[in-house]
Amino acid sequence: MTDSNTAQEAQSQQYEYRYDAFKNISPKLIYPMAVKVLPADQSFTKWKWTKNVVSLVLRLVANQAMQNVSLRKGSACRLITFIRLYRILEDPKNSSYIERLFDFIISIARALTNRFKRRPKSQDIEQDVKQNQKPDQVQARVEAMVDDIQQQSKTKDPVKHLSFEDYRNLFQIIYLPDISNHFLEDRSFAAQRVAGANPLVIMQVSELPEYFKVTEEHYTKVMGKDDSLQAALDEGRIYLADYKILDEIDPGTVEVGVNGSIKETIEKFGYAPLALFAIASGDCPGRLLTPVAIQCSQDAGSLIFTPPSIAAVDEERWAWRMAKTVVQVADGNYHELISHLGRTHLWIEPIALGTYRRLAKHKLGKLLLPHFEGTFFINNAAAGSLIAKGGVVESILSGTLLSSVTLSVKAAKGYPFAFNDSMLPKTFAARGVDDPQKLPDYPYRDDALLIWDAIHKWVKSYLEVYYSSDDEVLSDAVLQAWLAELVAEDGGQMTEIGEVIPEDRRPKIRTLDYLIDATTLIIFTCSVQHAAVNFTQASLMSFAPNMPLAGFNAAPTTLKVSEADYFSMLPSLSLAEQQMNFGYTLGSVYYTQIGQYKANEVELEEMNQHDYFGDSRISHHLEIFQNKLKEIELTIQQRNETRPTFYDILLPSKIPQSTNI
């Protein structure tokens, strides 16, 4: 056996598969994941990454202490303390503001409240990291702090008569998202289909489902009598958000406690609505999506809700708001379970594992491995906490834990698109949203395609240095072994990946074009796609009334409801607080940056000085890619000065290199 084969065998043994990561949920949930967090993936030992996480946790601790102050001591004390904290957090002249943040916020939090009987010291965490302690020890300290936050939020008494101000008041030190000022507007509701947390569902339709009986009267009531539903369908101006897949989720329950004891078990509601949108006729580039009709279930004959007229009574407005909330609950569950957990975190795991095992010393592996840094760590942490029994997914999402994670696994294995159909331009074409003339305002599409094209050119330039023909690709035994492992039953268990021909049905990488496309998809998903669905959790999903992750009352069945009916659908303040903590934390940590390659063992501060690609042929193309990303940054900033819907989620400077949070 050659030395290279021996090294490969050792690599394969180090990076092992497990298929029972969700065995505590159900032994039937089989999905390939890494047995353990790998040495090259222990990003938690890097001080800058850890510091950002801990600073967020401390903000949440102080934020909740502030809530207690506002209840006990009044708004004056809250204002004074907030101003002091604001100065620390926002002073651009303070080059070491996060270091000071540790001591400052923890002292404020301790002074304000004694509710936390067990709060780990931030100084201990800092000392652990600086002394290069084991990642498990550092992780345990942070998890304990997070647990304090969750336990406190679970002990708050449910408030029976809520207002929007109650939800806004949950934000004290951490920023109240701007969406809190606009979420009731129809314009905001429509904009979130194309620039929201989940801009991946809407599709163009030429006819409506038989069970969605929107009439001409419904349509012209919104779009005016100069237009017609049939004309809009014929001209490609009708778009549908259909959440039928969510019928597979079984509604769950959640326990709400007071002072640590269980008070009651609350039933949650999930929905599988349909929402219809239209674009006005004409050629004006500023034409926007307009919400036309909502049906709150897949059942034929269900009530159709339309936007209220100017003369509508308040009860009709509350009914329309309830219908929109049904859609938002559905979109939030689709986002977390399919677009986020399923189609990024879980989808990437077997590809990353196979790459570490088979391509660690290969030219393709050198390109891909930086895009997997931190993925095993965050996925392992999620499997043991967020998506475990008693975790956030079970608490704040609509469904039972089993049905929710089952849907995520289904997404990872190919819903709604298999690997070969997941190339970004293909997905837009398949949904009929690829034509800017028909759907002018679609910021996610426009920005994502810019970066997809840049990644594709970078990957093409890189691979063409090493491959000059399809035959060289096909004859690369290491590359073919990588694909074979990705599809193997005792490997990645992936389907519909690779190329097949009539005379050979075994999937292989047969052409350079396919290798370029596949590599582009992997890099895009690890970085851009994950950023698109992750960082909106802070800006759009942390404010629960905008996108509740569960309903707490049935969908409306009449065209007139009361304000109390509407608020009965929203989560309690304790659950809204958990959603705020969850969304703010996951949506606020930025670690690494797309295009800035580095070896895993190199510190972030040394990234720009590290020559990861030593081949001058590669470094030249990398410089072109990095400059292109800078151009895209400027293009997106210029677009945001004029386009109707502001969208800065995909600024390259805000896109991490990998799925690491």
XYZ file of C-alpha atoms in Angstrom:
661
model
C 0.000 0.000 0.000
C 1.375 3.417 -0.937
C 1.911 6.200 1.556
C -0.890 8.232 -0.043
C -3.301 5.310 0.243
C -2.307 4.816 3.870
C -2.948 8.484 4.578
C -6.308 8.293 2.815
C -7.292 5.253 4.872
C -6.376 7.042 8.093
C -8.390 10.050 6.934
C -11.414 7.857 6.225
C -11.215 6.276 9.667
C -10.949 9.643 11.393
C -13.996 11.087 9.660
C -16.699 8.494 10.240
C -20.400 8.500 9.457
C -23.212 8.083 11.904
C -26.838 7.642 10.940
C -28.536 7.817 14.330
C -28.033 11.472 15.248
C -31.806 11.775 15.742
C -32.324 8.411 17.435
C -33.697 10.094 20.556
C -36.432 11.570 18.387
C -37.093 8.402 16.395
C -34.934 5.432 15.311
C -36.588 5.782 11.906
C -34.917 9.159 11.304
C -31.841 8.050 9.389
C -29.469 10.677 8.063
C -25.688 10.685 7.520
C -23.806 12.969 9.904
C -20.323 13.057 11.398
C -19.695 10.898 14.446
C -17.960 13.746 16.240
C -16.784 17.298 15.842
C -13.534 17.017 13.959
C -10.236 18.616 15.028
C -10.147 20.819 11.936
C -13.685 21.975 12.670
C -13.383 23.168 16.259
C -13.905 26.811 15.405
C -15.074 27.389 18.950
C -11.439 27.512 20.070
C -10.844 30.610 17.947
C -11.144 33.577 20.271
C -12.734 36.059 17.865
C -15.563 33.652 16.999
C -16.186 32.782 20.647
C -16.061 36.404 21.700
C -18.839 37.309 19.287
C -21.047 34.498 20.554
C -20.512 35.318 24.204
C -21.088 39.032 23.655
C -24.466 38.192 22.129
C -25.365 35.968 25.044
C -24.426 38.726 27.445
C -26.576 41.176 25.554
C -29.500 38.814 25.960
C -28.794 38.387 29.666
C -28.634 42.150 30.136
C -31.681 42.624 27.901
C -33.796 40.432 30.130
C -32.442 42.077 33.255
C -33.589 45.351 31.718
C -37.065 43.927 31.262
C -37.174 43.147 34.962
C -36.029 46.671 35.783
C -38.753 48.141 33.602
C -41.327 46.153 35.551
C -39.959 46.958 38.992
C -38.344 50.375 38.804
C -39.933 52.215 35.945
C -38.811 53.631 32.625
C -36.403 56.259 33.980
C -33.943 53.679 35.255
C -34.315 51.702 32.045
C -33.533 54.766 29.949
C -30.453 55.735 31.969
C -29.034 52.231 31.840
C -29.799 51.874 28.145
C -27.965 55.088 27.311
C -24.874 53.879 29.165
C -24.944 50.555 27.344
C -25.641 52.186 23.997
C -22.522 54.307 24.293
C -20.397 51.250 24.908
C -21.932 49.256 22.077
C -21.917 51.965 19.443
C -18.786 54.023 20.030
C -16.728 53.525 16.803
C -13.647 55.005 18.474
C -13.523 52.170 20.968
C -11.359 49.619 19.163
C -11.747 47.066 21.972
C -15.438 47.604 22.682
C -16.259 43.897 22.845
C -13.599 43.266 25.489
C -15.068 46.077 27.557
C -18.513 44.753 26.814
C -17.779 41.618 28.801
C -17.012 43.398 32.044
C -19.528 46.187 31.556
C -22.641 44.268 30.629
C -22.145 41.510 33.149
C -21.706 44.051 35.934
C -24.828 45.905 34.853
C -26.780 42.655 34.620
C -25.691 41.624 38.112
C -26.570 45.017 39.549
C -29.998 45.092 37.965
C -31.303 41.686 38.975
C -30.587 38.723 41.196
C -32.941 36.431 39.315
C -30.123 34.313 37.911
C -28.997 31.904 40.635
C -26.392 30.336 38.311
C -24.718 32.707 35.890
C -21.256 31.698 34.627
C -18.705 34.507 34.584
C -17.811 35.915 31.210
C -14.274 36.338 32.499
C -14.067 32.580 33.012
C -15.035 31.979 29.391
C -12.495 34.515 28.194
C -9.786 32.912 30.309
C -10.692 29.423 29.089
C -10.371 30.430 25.460
C -7.161 32.380 25.874
C -5.587 29.448 27.694
C -6.710 27.170 24.836
C -8.899 25.018 27.038
C -10.878 22.177 25.560
C -13.745 23.359 23.332
C -16.170 21.232 25.361
C -15.436 23.289 28.464
C -15.958 26.589 26.679
C -19.083 25.286 25.000
C -20.482 24.096 28.339
C -20.108 27.536 29.868
C -21.899 29.270 27.009
C -24.617 26.620 26.937
C -25.181 27.193 30.645
C -25.636 30.897 29.997
C -28.084 30.152 27.205
C -29.928 27.780 29.507
C -30.294 30.578 32.063
C -31.948 32.718 29.403
C -34.337 29.964 28.346
C -35.273 29.089 31.913
C -36.014 32.693 32.784
C -38.233 33.163 29.752
C -40.197 30.018 30.603
C -41.113 31.328 34.044
C -42.938 34.434 32.901
C -46.665 34.487 33.478
C -48.723 34.327 30.253
C -50.401 37.673 29.604
C -54.055 37.321 28.605
C -54.569 40.740 27.037
C -51.601 41.462 24.831
C -50.746 44.418 22.643
C -48.083 45.003 20.016
C -46.316 47.227 22.533
C -45.919 44.232 24.858
C -43.969 42.429 22.140
C -41.902 45.502 21.331
C -41.018 45.903 25.001
C -39.249 42.548 24.938
C -36.446 44.414 23.164
C -34.531 46.561 25.623
C -30.808 46.499 24.876
C -30.901 44.427 21.718
C -32.241 46.233 18.699
C -35.937 46.289 17.919
C -36.091 45.271 14.234
C -37.469 47.814 11.816
C -40.018 45.247 10.631
C -41.874 45.888 13.907
C -43.022 49.197 12.427
C -44.255 47.817 9.094
C -45.320 44.188 9.515
C -49.056 44.950 9.395
C -48.761 46.589 5.979
C -49.737 44.603 2.893
C -46.673 46.010 1.167
C -44.426 44.466 3.815
C -46.292 41.156 3.632
C -45.765 40.947 -0.131
C -42.149 42.118 0.063
C -41.247 39.241 2.350
C -42.055 36.820 -0.456
C -39.196 38.243 -2.545
C -36.823 39.734 0.031
C -37.753 38.076 3.288
C -36.498 35.253 5.449
C -37.787 32.683 2.978
C -37.895 34.139 -0.563
C -37.970 30.616 -2.004
C -41.621 29.569 -2.192
C -43.389 31.959 -4.527
C -43.926 30.640 -8.036
C -45.594 31.816 -11.216
C -48.772 29.943 -12.194
C -50.839 29.875 -15.360
C -53.821 28.308 -13.609
C -54.987 27.995 -10.038
C -55.334 24.729 -8.128
C -58.868 23.364 -8.252
C -59.153 23.641 -4.488
C -58.225 27.348 -4.502
C -61.346 28.974 -5.865
C -60.373 32.602 -6.274
C -63.020 34.324 -8.368
C -62.971 37.235 -10.757
C -64.758 39.234 -8.089
C -62.020 38.506 -5.569
C -59.396 39.576 -8.078
C -60.932 42.793 -9.368
C -61.767 43.898 -5.851
C -58.009 44.238 -5.327
C -56.549 44.855 -8.789
C -59.368 46.948 -10.260
C -61.947 46.357 -12.959
C -59.538 47.285 -15.749
C -57.719 44.009 -15.124
C -58.950 40.415 -14.994
C -57.779 37.235 -13.338
C -57.663 35.300 -16.600
C -55.688 38.008 -18.367
C -53.190 38.078 -15.511
C -52.846 34.283 -15.636
C -52.343 34.334 -19.391
C -49.739 37.092 -19.177
C -47.721 35.469 -16.377
C -48.597 38.042 -13.733
C -49.983 35.669 -11.084
C -47.784 34.210 -8.356
C -48.673 31.634 -5.745
C -47.162 30.729 -2.382
C -48.421 27.221 -1.666
C -47.522 25.585 1.662
C -49.155 22.224 0.981
C -46.056 20.374 2.209
C -46.779 21.604 5.734
C -49.800 19.314 5.945
C -47.185 16.689 6.808
C -46.527 18.398 10.151
C -48.515 17.179 13.162
C -49.442 20.036 15.526
C -47.522 19.968 18.780
C -47.974 21.277 22.288
C -45.865 23.383 24.614
C -45.718 23.610 28.381
C -45.846 27.058 29.948
C -44.547 27.295 33.493
C -44.624 29.801 36.343
C -41.671 30.011 38.736
C -40.292 26.739 37.456
C -43.491 24.691 37.820
C -45.711 23.535 34.966
C -48.872 25.567 34.717
C -50.535 24.277 31.587
C -49.980 22.506 28.312
C -50.940 24.673 25.350
C -51.999 23.281 21.995
C -50.222 24.706 18.961
C -51.667 25.102 15.480
C -49.984 24.636 12.147
C -51.339 25.752 8.800
C -50.889 24.882 5.122
C -52.308 27.967 3.387
C -52.245 29.297 -0.154
C -51.528 32.952 -0.849
C -52.109 34.589 -4.233
C -50.218 37.626 -5.499
C -50.425 39.631 -8.710
C -48.368 42.095 -10.688
C -50.209 44.983 -12.308
C -50.282 45.093 -16.089
C -47.959 47.438 -17.971
C -44.240 47.886 -18.451
C -43.310 49.993 -15.439
C -40.218 48.447 -13.756
C -41.538 49.517 -10.370
C -44.525 47.166 -10.473
C -44.738 45.320 -7.161
C -46.325 42.153 -5.909
C -49.786 42.791 -4.548
C -51.511 40.331 -2.204
C -54.834 39.308 -3.710
C -56.242 36.384 -1.757
C -55.448 33.930 1.054
C -56.977 30.534 1.769
C -55.948 29.259 5.182
C -56.012 25.535 4.321
C -55.804 23.164 1.374
C -59.480 22.231 1.703
C -61.614 23.109 -1.322
C -64.373 25.492 -0.404
C -62.460 27.096 2.440
C -63.060 30.771 3.000
C -61.133 33.166 0.756
C -59.759 36.298 2.430
C -58.929 39.444 0.477
C -57.450 42.794 1.518
C -60.086 45.018 3.120
C -61.342 48.070 1.309
C -60.947 51.589 2.646
C -64.518 51.422 3.932
C -64.024 48.092 5.723
C -64.859 47.855 9.403
C -62.210 46.960 11.971
C -63.430 43.370 12.271
C -62.685 42.804 8.568
C -59.184 44.239 8.994
C -58.455 41.926 11.917
C -59.653 38.948 9.864
C -57.278 39.850 7.028
C -54.450 40.265 9.522
C -55.210 36.834 10.931
C -55.127 35.339 7.435
C -51.759 36.978 6.746
C -50.472 35.653 10.068
C -51.486 32.141 9.017
C -49.245 32.579 5.963
C -46.419 33.985 8.072
C -46.586 31.047 10.492
C -46.437 28.662 7.545
C -43.572 30.583 5.945
C -41.642 30.574 9.213
C -41.967 26.801 9.576
C -41.073 26.231 5.933
C -38.067 28.494 6.448
C -36.710 26.837 9.583
C -37.404 23.208 8.684
C -36.889 23.167 4.907
C -34.996 26.203 3.627
C -32.697 26.561 6.629
C -32.152 23.300 8.530
C -32.930 20.912 5.686
C -31.583 22.645 2.597
C -28.407 24.132 4.104
C -27.209 22.568 7.381
C -28.238 18.958 6.808
C -27.797 19.067 3.028
C -24.168 20.136 3.409
C -23.173 17.602 6.075
C -22.693 14.427 3.969
C -20.955 16.425 1.224
C -18.546 17.916 3.745
C -17.926 14.554 5.379
C -17.238 12.852 2.064
C -14.898 15.669 1.086
C -12.854 15.385 4.276
C -12.633 11.627 3.773
C -11.836 11.474 0.055
C -10.559 14.844 -1.085
C -8.539 16.201 1.839
C -5.348 16.261 -0.253
C -7.050 16.691 -3.634
C -7.143 19.900 -5.661
C -10.955 20.035 -5.382
C -10.753 19.408 -1.650
C -8.405 22.353 -1.251
C -11.035 24.562 -2.837
C -13.978 23.126 -0.879
C -12.717 22.501 2.660
C -12.713 26.170 3.804
C -16.418 26.238 2.912
C -17.101 23.534 5.509
C -15.343 25.140 8.469
C -17.600 25.141 11.508
C -20.375 23.111 9.866
C -19.888 19.900 11.824
C -19.581 21.902 15.015
C -22.806 23.853 14.588
C -24.738 20.849 13.259
C -23.606 18.684 16.144
C -24.569 21.381 18.620
C -27.992 21.760 16.989
C -28.672 18.020 16.990
C -27.935 17.927 20.707
C -29.889 21.017 21.705
C -32.006 23.065 19.296
C -33.582 20.077 17.545
C -33.526 17.717 20.511
C -36.356 16.921 22.899
C -37.188 20.007 24.910
C -35.211 22.227 22.531
C -36.203 25.358 20.696
C -37.689 23.585 17.667
C -40.071 21.606 19.835
C -40.967 24.644 21.940
C -41.595 27.415 19.441
C -42.324 25.785 16.073
C -45.788 24.508 15.158
C -45.269 20.787 14.949
C -44.246 17.858 17.056
C -40.520 17.335 17.141
C -40.788 14.086 15.172
C -42.869 15.500 12.327
C -40.753 18.654 12.161
C -37.393 16.899 11.925
C -38.847 14.320 9.542
C -39.705 17.161 7.176
C -36.188 18.593 7.504
C -34.663 15.236 6.590
C -37.006 15.027 3.603
C -35.788 18.453 2.478
C -32.148 17.446 2.873
C -32.759 14.386 0.721
C -34.268 16.302 -2.176
C -37.359 18.422 -1.456
C -38.234 20.574 -3.295
C -35.274 20.052 -5.652
C -32.830 17.181 -6.048
C -29.133 18.006 -6.257
C -28.965 18.205 -10.050
C -32.045 20.424 -10.166
C -30.792 22.758 -7.435
C -28.530 24.928 -9.587
C -29.766 28.439 -8.822
C -30.725 29.494 -12.372
C -32.624 26.193 -12.741
C -34.621 26.742 -9.568
C -35.706 30.221 -10.621
C -36.754 28.905 -14.037
C -38.616 25.974 -12.479
C -40.607 28.383 -10.311
C -41.190 30.760 -13.209
C -39.592 33.700 -11.408
C -36.535 34.141 -13.606
C -37.884 36.920 -15.837
C -37.279 40.439 -14.422
C -39.724 41.857 -16.965
C -42.575 39.860 -15.445
C -41.430 40.020 -11.815
C -39.415 43.243 -11.632
C -38.914 43.444 -7.870
C -37.190 40.279 -6.635
C -34.075 41.383 -4.729
C -33.087 37.905 -3.567
C -33.052 36.627 -7.144
C -31.141 39.590 -8.520
C -28.457 39.667 -5.817
C -28.078 35.892 -5.532
C -27.547 35.519 -9.273
C -24.755 38.098 -9.218
C -22.842 36.081 -6.651
C -23.721 32.723 -8.254
C -22.186 33.926 -11.518
C -19.084 35.207 -9.712
C -18.609 31.893 -7.888
C -19.180 29.977 -11.127
C -16.458 31.961 -12.935
C -14.060 31.505 -10.014
C -14.692 27.755 -9.857
C -14.338 27.455 -13.642
C -11.021 29.291 -13.619
C -9.760 27.190 -10.730
C -10.734 23.799 -12.156
C -9.552 24.602 -15.658
C -6.044 24.965 -14.254
C -6.115 21.261 -13.404
C -8.483 19.781 -16.000
C -8.275 20.482 -19.705
C -10.851 17.960 -20.940
C -13.838 15.843 -19.952
C -11.685 12.732 -20.233
C -9.352 14.031 -17.519
C -12.319 14.545 -15.233
C -13.747 11.095 -15.915
C -10.392 9.386 -15.422
C -9.713 11.071 -12.053
C -10.115 8.040 -9.782
C -10.049 10.092 -6.553
C -12.794 12.393 -7.824
C -14.969 9.447 -8.875
C -14.392 7.756 -5.510
C -15.644 10.931 -3.824
C -18.893 10.844 -5.788
C -19.257 7.099 -5.187
C -19.007 7.709 -1.453
C -21.580 10.508 -1.567
C -24.157 8.146 -3.094
C -23.195 4.956 -1.195
C -25.624 3.441 1.313
C -22.789 3.282 3.842
C -21.722 6.788 2.846
C -23.591 9.991 2.108
C -26.757 8.291 0.775
C -27.288 11.131 -1.711
C -29.539 10.654 -4.737
C -29.832 12.337 -8.136
C -26.265 13.598 -8.094
C -23.744 12.949 -10.852
C -24.188 12.204 -14.527
C -25.568 9.003 -16.035
C -25.694 7.843 -19.649
C -27.881 5.148 -21.255
C -25.034 2.646 -21.464
C -23.862 3.273 -17.880
C -26.432 4.136 -15.234
C -23.867 4.516 -12.481
C -23.582 8.189 -11.514
C -20.203 9.655 -12.332
C -18.696 13.058 -12.917
C -18.275 12.798 -16.666
C -17.762 16.355 -17.824
C -15.874 19.410 -16.675
C -19.018 21.526 -17.091
C -20.903 19.333 -14.629
C -18.042 19.437 -12.116
C -18.010 23.234 -12.342
C -21.786 23.455 -11.823
C -21.773 20.989 -8.921
C -18.883 22.721 -7.180
C -20.543 26.097 -7.647
C -23.744 24.762 -6.071
C -21.880 23.403 -3.057
C -19.971 26.636 -2.434
C -23.046 28.789 -3.040
C -25.128 26.761 -0.592
C -22.471 26.771 2.126
C -22.085 30.522 1.935
C -24.656 32.599 0.062
C -27.748 30.454 0.475
C -27.161 29.905 4.162
C -26.611 33.634 4.670
C -29.887 34.397 2.895
C -31.915 32.248 5.271
C -29.861 32.640 8.438
C -29.293 36.333 9.013
C -32.901 37.311 8.399
C -33.685 35.481 11.638
C -32.471 38.554 13.497
C -33.909 41.276 11.272
C -37.292 39.728 10.436
C -38.035 36.722 12.644
C -36.949 37.832 16.113
C -40.045 40.044 16.342
C -42.664 37.349 16.817
C -45.796 39.188 15.595
C -44.210 39.535 12.159
C -43.501 35.826 11.766
C -44.771 33.671 14.628
C -43.293 30.188 14.453
C -46.505 28.639 15.723
C -50.169 29.556 15.897
C -52.141 29.316 19.129
C -55.641 29.436 17.724
C -57.384 28.024 14.705
C -57.311 29.928 11.425
C -60.205 32.379 11.004
C -63.425 30.924 9.601
C -65.379 34.156 9.218
C -64.660 37.418 7.416
C -65.037 39.372 10.622
C -63.093 38.719 13.808
C -62.169 40.704 16.888
C -58.846 42.115 18.002
C -58.858 39.505 20.776
C -59.233 36.755 18.177
C -56.142 38.033 16.400
C -53.985 38.193 19.514
C -55.139 34.745 20.597
C -53.247 33.391 17.566
C -49.917 34.920 18.625
C -47.462 33.254 21.021
C -47.330 34.274 24.656
C -44.652 36.722 25.696
C -42.512 33.933 27.136
C -42.540 32.057 23.828
C -42.039 35.281 21.880
C -39.013 35.923 24.062
C -37.579 32.502 23.248
C -38.106 33.235 19.552
C -36.404 36.599 19.983
C -33.405 35.031 21.721
C -33.146 32.238 19.171
C -33.469 34.486 16.119
C -31.264 37.279 17.402
C -28.411 34.965 18.395
C -28.334 32.807 15.261
C -28.832 35.817 13.022
C -26.098 38.006 14.468
C -22.829 36.052 14.412
C -20.646 36.699 11.355
C -17.522 34.533 11.179
C -15.252 34.454 8.094
C -16.068 36.102 4.756
C -16.720 34.682 1.319
C -13.710 34.870 -0.983
C -11.206 35.192 1.870
C -9.699 31.713 1.886
C -7.571 30.399 4.676
C -6.407 27.108 6.088
C -8.462 25.893 9.062
C -5.502 26.134 11.414
C -4.831 29.797 10.583
C -6.143 32.465 12.925
C -8.684 34.903 11.510
C -6.358 37.846 12.135
C -3.754 36.246 9.849
C -6.203 35.384 7.107
C -5.191 38.071 4.626
C -1.497 37.274 5.044
C -1.921 33.546 4.543
C -1.217 32.228 1.061
C -3.789 29.448 1.016
C -3.500 28.950 -2.737
C 0.242 28.919 -3.331
C -0.052 28.256 -7.063
C 0.343 31.608 -8.824
C -2.123 30.486 -11.479
C -4.757 30.143 -8.751
C -3.897 33.288 -6.803
C -4.412 35.369 -9.943
C -7.936 34.011 -10.442
C -8.680 34.378 -6.735
C -7.791 38.045 -6.907
C -10.210 38.449 -9.818
C -12.937 36.736 -7.755
C -12.287 38.939 -4.732
C -12.412 42.072 -6.852
C -15.660 40.880 -8.418
C -17.175 40.481 -4.961
C -16.194 44.078 -4.195
C -17.931 45.193 -7.386
C -21.042 43.240 -6.406
C -21.005 44.940 -3.007
C -21.154 48.325 -4.705
C -23.809 47.159 -7.163
C -26.088 45.967 -4.371
C -25.576 49.186 -2.434
C -26.496 51.185 -5.535
C -29.537 48.999 -6.141
C -30.728 49.683 -2.624
C -30.727 53.391 -3.333
C -33.414 52.994 -5.989
C -35.149 49.626 -5.866
C -38.541 49.471 -4.168
C -37.550 46.782 -1.645
C -34.394 47.281 0.393
C -32.331 44.102 0.725
C -28.805 43.998 2.136
C -28.656 40.379 3.313
C -26.448 39.296 0.399
C -23.825 41.991 0.545
C -20.657 39.889 0.069
C -19.059 41.528 3.119
C -21.899 40.007 5.186
C -21.672 36.474 3.775
C -19.569 33.981 5.756
C -17.450 31.506 3.858
C -19.202 28.518 5.433
C -22.268 27.435 7.375
C -20.791 28.029 10.804
C -23.675 29.436 12.888
